[in-house]
Short mmCIF file of C-alpha atoms and ligand atoms in Angstrom, two decimals:
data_model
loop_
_atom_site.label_atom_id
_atom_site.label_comp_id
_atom_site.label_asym_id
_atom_site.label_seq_id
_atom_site.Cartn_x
_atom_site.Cartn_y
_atom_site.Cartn_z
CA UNK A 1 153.50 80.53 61.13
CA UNK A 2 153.58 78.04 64.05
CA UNK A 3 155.34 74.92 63.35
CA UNK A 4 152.63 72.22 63.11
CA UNK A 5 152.98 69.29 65.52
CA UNK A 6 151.73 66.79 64.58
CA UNK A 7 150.89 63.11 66.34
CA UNK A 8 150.44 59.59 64.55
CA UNK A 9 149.05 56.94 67.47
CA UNK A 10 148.72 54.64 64.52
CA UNK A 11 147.77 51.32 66.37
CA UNK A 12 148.06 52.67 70.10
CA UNK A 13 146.41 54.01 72.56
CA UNK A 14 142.65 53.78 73.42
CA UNK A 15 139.31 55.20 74.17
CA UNK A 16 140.22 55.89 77.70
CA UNK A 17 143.11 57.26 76.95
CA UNK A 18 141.76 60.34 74.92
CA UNK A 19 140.36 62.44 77.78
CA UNK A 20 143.24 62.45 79.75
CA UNK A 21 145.82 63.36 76.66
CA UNK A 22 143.68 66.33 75.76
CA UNK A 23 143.18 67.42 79.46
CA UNK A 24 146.56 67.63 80.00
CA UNK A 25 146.95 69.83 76.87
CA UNK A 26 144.37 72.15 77.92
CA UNK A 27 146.49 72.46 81.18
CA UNK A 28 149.90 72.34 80.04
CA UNK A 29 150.50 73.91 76.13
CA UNK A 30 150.06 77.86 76.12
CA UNK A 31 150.40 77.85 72.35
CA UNK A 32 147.69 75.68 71.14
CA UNK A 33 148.49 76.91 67.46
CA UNK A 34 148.69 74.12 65.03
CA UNK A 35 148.39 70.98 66.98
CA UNK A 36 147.48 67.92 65.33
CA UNK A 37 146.74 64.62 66.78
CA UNK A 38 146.07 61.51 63.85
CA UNK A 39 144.01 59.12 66.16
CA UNK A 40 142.66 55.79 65.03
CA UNK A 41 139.29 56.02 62.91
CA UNK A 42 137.14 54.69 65.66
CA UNK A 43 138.10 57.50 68.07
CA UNK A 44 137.87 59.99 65.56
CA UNK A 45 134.64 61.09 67.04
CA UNK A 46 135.80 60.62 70.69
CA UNK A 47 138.73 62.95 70.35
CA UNK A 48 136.74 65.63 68.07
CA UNK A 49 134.66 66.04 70.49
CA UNK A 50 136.99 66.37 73.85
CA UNK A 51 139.11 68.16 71.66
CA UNK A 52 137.75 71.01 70.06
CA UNK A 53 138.85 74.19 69.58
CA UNK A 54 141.69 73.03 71.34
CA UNK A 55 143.78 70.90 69.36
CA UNK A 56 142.74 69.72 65.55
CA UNK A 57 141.94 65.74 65.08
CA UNK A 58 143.17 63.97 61.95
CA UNK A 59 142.58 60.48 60.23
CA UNK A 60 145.66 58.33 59.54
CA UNK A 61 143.76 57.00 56.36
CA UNK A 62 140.54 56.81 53.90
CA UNK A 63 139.38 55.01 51.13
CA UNK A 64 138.99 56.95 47.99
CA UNK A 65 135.38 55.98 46.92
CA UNK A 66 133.07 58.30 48.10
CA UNK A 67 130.52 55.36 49.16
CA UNK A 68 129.92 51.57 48.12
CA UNK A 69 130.28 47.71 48.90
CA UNK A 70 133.82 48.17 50.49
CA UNK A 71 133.99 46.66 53.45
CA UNK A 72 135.84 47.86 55.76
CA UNK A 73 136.60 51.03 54.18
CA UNK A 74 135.97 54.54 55.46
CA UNK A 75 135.19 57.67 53.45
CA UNK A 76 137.62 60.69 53.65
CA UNK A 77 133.70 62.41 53.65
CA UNK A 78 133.07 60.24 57.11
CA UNK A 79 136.00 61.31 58.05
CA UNK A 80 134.87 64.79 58.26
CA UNK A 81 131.86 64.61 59.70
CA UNK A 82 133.26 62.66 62.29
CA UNK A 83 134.37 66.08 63.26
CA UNK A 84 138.08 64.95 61.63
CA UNK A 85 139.99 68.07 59.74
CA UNK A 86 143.37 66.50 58.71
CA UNK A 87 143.53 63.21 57.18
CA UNK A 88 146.99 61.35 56.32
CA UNK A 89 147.44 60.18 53.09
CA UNK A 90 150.28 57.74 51.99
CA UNK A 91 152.07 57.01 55.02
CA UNK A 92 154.45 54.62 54.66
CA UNK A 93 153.22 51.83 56.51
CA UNK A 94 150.41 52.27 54.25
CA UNK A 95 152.44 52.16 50.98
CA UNK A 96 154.88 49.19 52.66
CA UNK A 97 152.52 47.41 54.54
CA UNK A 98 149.11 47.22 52.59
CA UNK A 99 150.41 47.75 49.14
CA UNK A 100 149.14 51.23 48.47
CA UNK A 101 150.24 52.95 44.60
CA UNK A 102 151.40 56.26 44.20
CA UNK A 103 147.84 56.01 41.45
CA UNK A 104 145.58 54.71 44.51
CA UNK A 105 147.25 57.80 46.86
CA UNK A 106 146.37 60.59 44.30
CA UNK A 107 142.81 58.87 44.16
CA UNK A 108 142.67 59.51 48.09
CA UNK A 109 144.05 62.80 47.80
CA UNK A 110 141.30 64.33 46.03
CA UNK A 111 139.02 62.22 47.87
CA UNK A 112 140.25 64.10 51.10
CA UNK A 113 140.18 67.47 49.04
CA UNK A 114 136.76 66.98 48.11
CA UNK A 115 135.65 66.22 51.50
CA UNK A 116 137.25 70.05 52.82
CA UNK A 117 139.89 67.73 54.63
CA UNK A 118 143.79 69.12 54.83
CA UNK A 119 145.92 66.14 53.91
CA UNK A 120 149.37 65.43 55.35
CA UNK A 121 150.61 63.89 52.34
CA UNK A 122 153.70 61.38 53.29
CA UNK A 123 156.58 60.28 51.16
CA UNK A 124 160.08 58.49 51.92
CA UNK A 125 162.86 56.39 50.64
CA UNK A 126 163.80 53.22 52.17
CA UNK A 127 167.36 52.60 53.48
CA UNK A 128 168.03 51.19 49.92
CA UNK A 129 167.18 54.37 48.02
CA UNK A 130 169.00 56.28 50.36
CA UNK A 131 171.56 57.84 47.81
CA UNK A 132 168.66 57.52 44.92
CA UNK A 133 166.15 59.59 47.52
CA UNK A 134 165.64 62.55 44.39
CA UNK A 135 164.51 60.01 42.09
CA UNK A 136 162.74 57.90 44.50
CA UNK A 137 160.47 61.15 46.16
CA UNK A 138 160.04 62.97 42.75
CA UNK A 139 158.52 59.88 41.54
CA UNK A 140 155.97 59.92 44.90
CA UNK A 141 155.06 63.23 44.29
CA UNK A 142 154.68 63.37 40.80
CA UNK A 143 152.58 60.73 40.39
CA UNK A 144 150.91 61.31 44.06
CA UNK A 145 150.28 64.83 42.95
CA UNK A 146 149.38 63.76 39.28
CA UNK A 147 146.79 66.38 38.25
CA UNK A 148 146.80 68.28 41.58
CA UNK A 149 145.78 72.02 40.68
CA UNK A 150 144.65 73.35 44.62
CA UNK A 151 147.34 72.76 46.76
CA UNK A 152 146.06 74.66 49.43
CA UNK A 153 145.55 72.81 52.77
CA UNK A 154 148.16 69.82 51.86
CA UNK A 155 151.58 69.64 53.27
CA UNK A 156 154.02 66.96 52.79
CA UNK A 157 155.37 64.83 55.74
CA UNK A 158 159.47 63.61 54.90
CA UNK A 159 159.41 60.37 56.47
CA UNK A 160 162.99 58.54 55.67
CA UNK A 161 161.16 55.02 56.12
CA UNK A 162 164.71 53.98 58.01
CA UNK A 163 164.23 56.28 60.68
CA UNK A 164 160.84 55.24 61.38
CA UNK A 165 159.83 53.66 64.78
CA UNK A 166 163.63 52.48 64.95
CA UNK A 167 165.38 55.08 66.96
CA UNK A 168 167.44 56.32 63.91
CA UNK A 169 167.02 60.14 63.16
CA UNK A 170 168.35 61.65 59.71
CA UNK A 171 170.72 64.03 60.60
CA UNK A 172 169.74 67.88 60.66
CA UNK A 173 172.38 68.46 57.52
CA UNK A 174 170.44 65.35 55.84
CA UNK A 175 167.17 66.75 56.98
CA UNK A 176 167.75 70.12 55.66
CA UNK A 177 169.03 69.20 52.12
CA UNK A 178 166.21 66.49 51.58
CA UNK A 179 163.40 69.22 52.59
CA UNK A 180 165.29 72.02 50.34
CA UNK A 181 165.30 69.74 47.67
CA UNK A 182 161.47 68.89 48.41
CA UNK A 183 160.33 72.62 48.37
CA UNK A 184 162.83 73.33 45.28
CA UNK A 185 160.50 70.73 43.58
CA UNK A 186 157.38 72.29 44.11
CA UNK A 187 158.28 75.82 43.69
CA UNK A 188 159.74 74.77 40.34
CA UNK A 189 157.25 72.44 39.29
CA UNK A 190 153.90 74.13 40.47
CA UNK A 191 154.87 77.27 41.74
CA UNK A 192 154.06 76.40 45.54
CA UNK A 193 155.34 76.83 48.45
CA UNK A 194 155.01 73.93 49.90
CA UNK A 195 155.10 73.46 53.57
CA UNK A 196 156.91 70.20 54.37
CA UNK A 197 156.96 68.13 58.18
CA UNK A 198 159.32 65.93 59.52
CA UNK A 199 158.99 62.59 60.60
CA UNK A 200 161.00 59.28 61.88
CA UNK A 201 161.68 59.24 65.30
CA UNK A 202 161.22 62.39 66.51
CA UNK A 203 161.44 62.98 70.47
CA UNK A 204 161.81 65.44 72.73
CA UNK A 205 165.47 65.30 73.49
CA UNK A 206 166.13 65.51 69.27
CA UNK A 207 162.90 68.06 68.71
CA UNK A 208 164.65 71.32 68.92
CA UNK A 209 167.39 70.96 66.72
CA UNK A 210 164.85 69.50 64.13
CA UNK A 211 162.19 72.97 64.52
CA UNK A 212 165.40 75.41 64.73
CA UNK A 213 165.84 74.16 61.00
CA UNK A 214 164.65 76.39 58.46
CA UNK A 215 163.38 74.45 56.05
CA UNK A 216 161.19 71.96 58.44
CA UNK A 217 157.32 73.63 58.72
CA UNK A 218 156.80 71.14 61.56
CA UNK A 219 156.92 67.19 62.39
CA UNK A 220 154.86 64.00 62.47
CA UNK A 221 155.53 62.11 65.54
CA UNK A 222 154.59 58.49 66.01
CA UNK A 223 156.13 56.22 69.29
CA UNK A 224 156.81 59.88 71.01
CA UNK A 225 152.95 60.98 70.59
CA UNK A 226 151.41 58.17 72.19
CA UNK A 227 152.24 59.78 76.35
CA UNK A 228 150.79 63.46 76.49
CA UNK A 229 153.78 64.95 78.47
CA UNK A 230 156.28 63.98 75.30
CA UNK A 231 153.99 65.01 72.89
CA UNK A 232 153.90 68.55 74.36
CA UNK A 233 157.20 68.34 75.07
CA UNK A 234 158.01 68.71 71.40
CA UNK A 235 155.53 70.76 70.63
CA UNK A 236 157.29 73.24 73.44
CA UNK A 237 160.19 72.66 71.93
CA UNK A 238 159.37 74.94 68.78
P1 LIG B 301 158.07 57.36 64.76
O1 LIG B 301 156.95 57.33 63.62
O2 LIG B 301 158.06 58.75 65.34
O3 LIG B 301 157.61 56.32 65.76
O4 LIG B 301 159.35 57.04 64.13
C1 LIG B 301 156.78 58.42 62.75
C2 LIG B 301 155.70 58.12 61.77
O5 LIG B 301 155.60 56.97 61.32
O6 LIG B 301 154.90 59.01 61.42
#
């Protein structure tokens, strides 16, 4: 399988900015194979539709109701018609920053399943749980997963929340034992193999060592996904 690159703008980039990213896909990346690019909600449609067939457009976040008074909110079922066909779930700005529960995530995640979305599910330890990460991500994914019977179409992001947007990169020894412990936990506990994607300050200069690895199924790429040349620069990387 073709390691899945994957970009987060998060907060970046804008409307005029979409046409010229995916042009210079379609001109530069051969291997078109499982790219991903997360874009904000309101240029979901935008970058569907200059994207298609080309490179797959994903959500960075839904609500979990399927419709209602909630202002504000979108549906993981707008997000697919939007023409949308990933959708992050649990990313840790999300968790950190607006207060979202493991309980709230696994509410989104079969709100995303039931809209035929594939989720990139994220979980991480802060610089604190560093040395506690087992305890800290088996807790994420058991209760994130609570329930969970299809896991087709969902792969886990490792995002070490210290190496996020600051330049800091876990180390490929660290990287490797984290996503081997990760997989070990799924295969034990509900006999699947689950694909899991690196993220935290992933570049083009660090890229390659981080794809040789084994045990990394791809990466989610925030600052370094916002220019088109370093986004395909990773993904050429793999
Ligand atoms: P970063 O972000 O690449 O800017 O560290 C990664 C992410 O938050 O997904």
């Amino acid at each position: 399988m073709d390691k899945i690159i994957a970009a987060n703008w998060k907060m970046n980039n804008d409307f005029c900015d979409v046409k010229p990213f995916v042009n210079y896909i379609k001109k530069n990346q051969k291997n078109k194979k499982n790219l991903v690019v997360c874009v904000p909600a309101v240029m979901l449609k935008t970058f569907a539709d200059e994207a298609k067939g080309l490179v797959a457009t994903g959500a960075q976040n839904c609500y979990f109701a399927e419709k209602g008074a909630f202002t504000g909110e979108i549906s993981a079922k707008m997000v697919k018609s939007a023409g949308a066909e990933y959708c992050i779930v649990g990313h840790s700005e999300r968790r950190h920053i607006f207060g979202e529960t493991n309980e709230m995530l696994n509410k989104k995640l079969f709100a995303c399943k039931n809209a035929g979305l594939k989720v990139i599910f994220c979980i991480g330890e802060v610089l604190e749980e560093k040395s506690k990460y087992k305890s800290v991500l088996k807790k994420q994914i058991v209760e994130g997963f609570k329930d969970v019977t299809d896991f087709s179409n969902i792969v886990i992001a490792y995002e070490p929340v210290w190496a996020i947007g600051t330049g800091k990169v876990a180390t490929t020894d660290d990287i490797s034992k984290v996503h081997g412990y990760i997989k070990a936990f799924f295969k034990e506990n509900y006999g699947v193999d689950m694909p899991v994607l690196y993220g935290g300050s992933v570049k083009p200069s660090n890229s390659k060592d981080i794809l040789a690895l084994d045990e990394v199924d791809g990466v989610l790429i925030g600052g370094a996904s916002l220019k088109a040349e370093d986004y395909i620069a990773i993904a050429q990387s793999r």
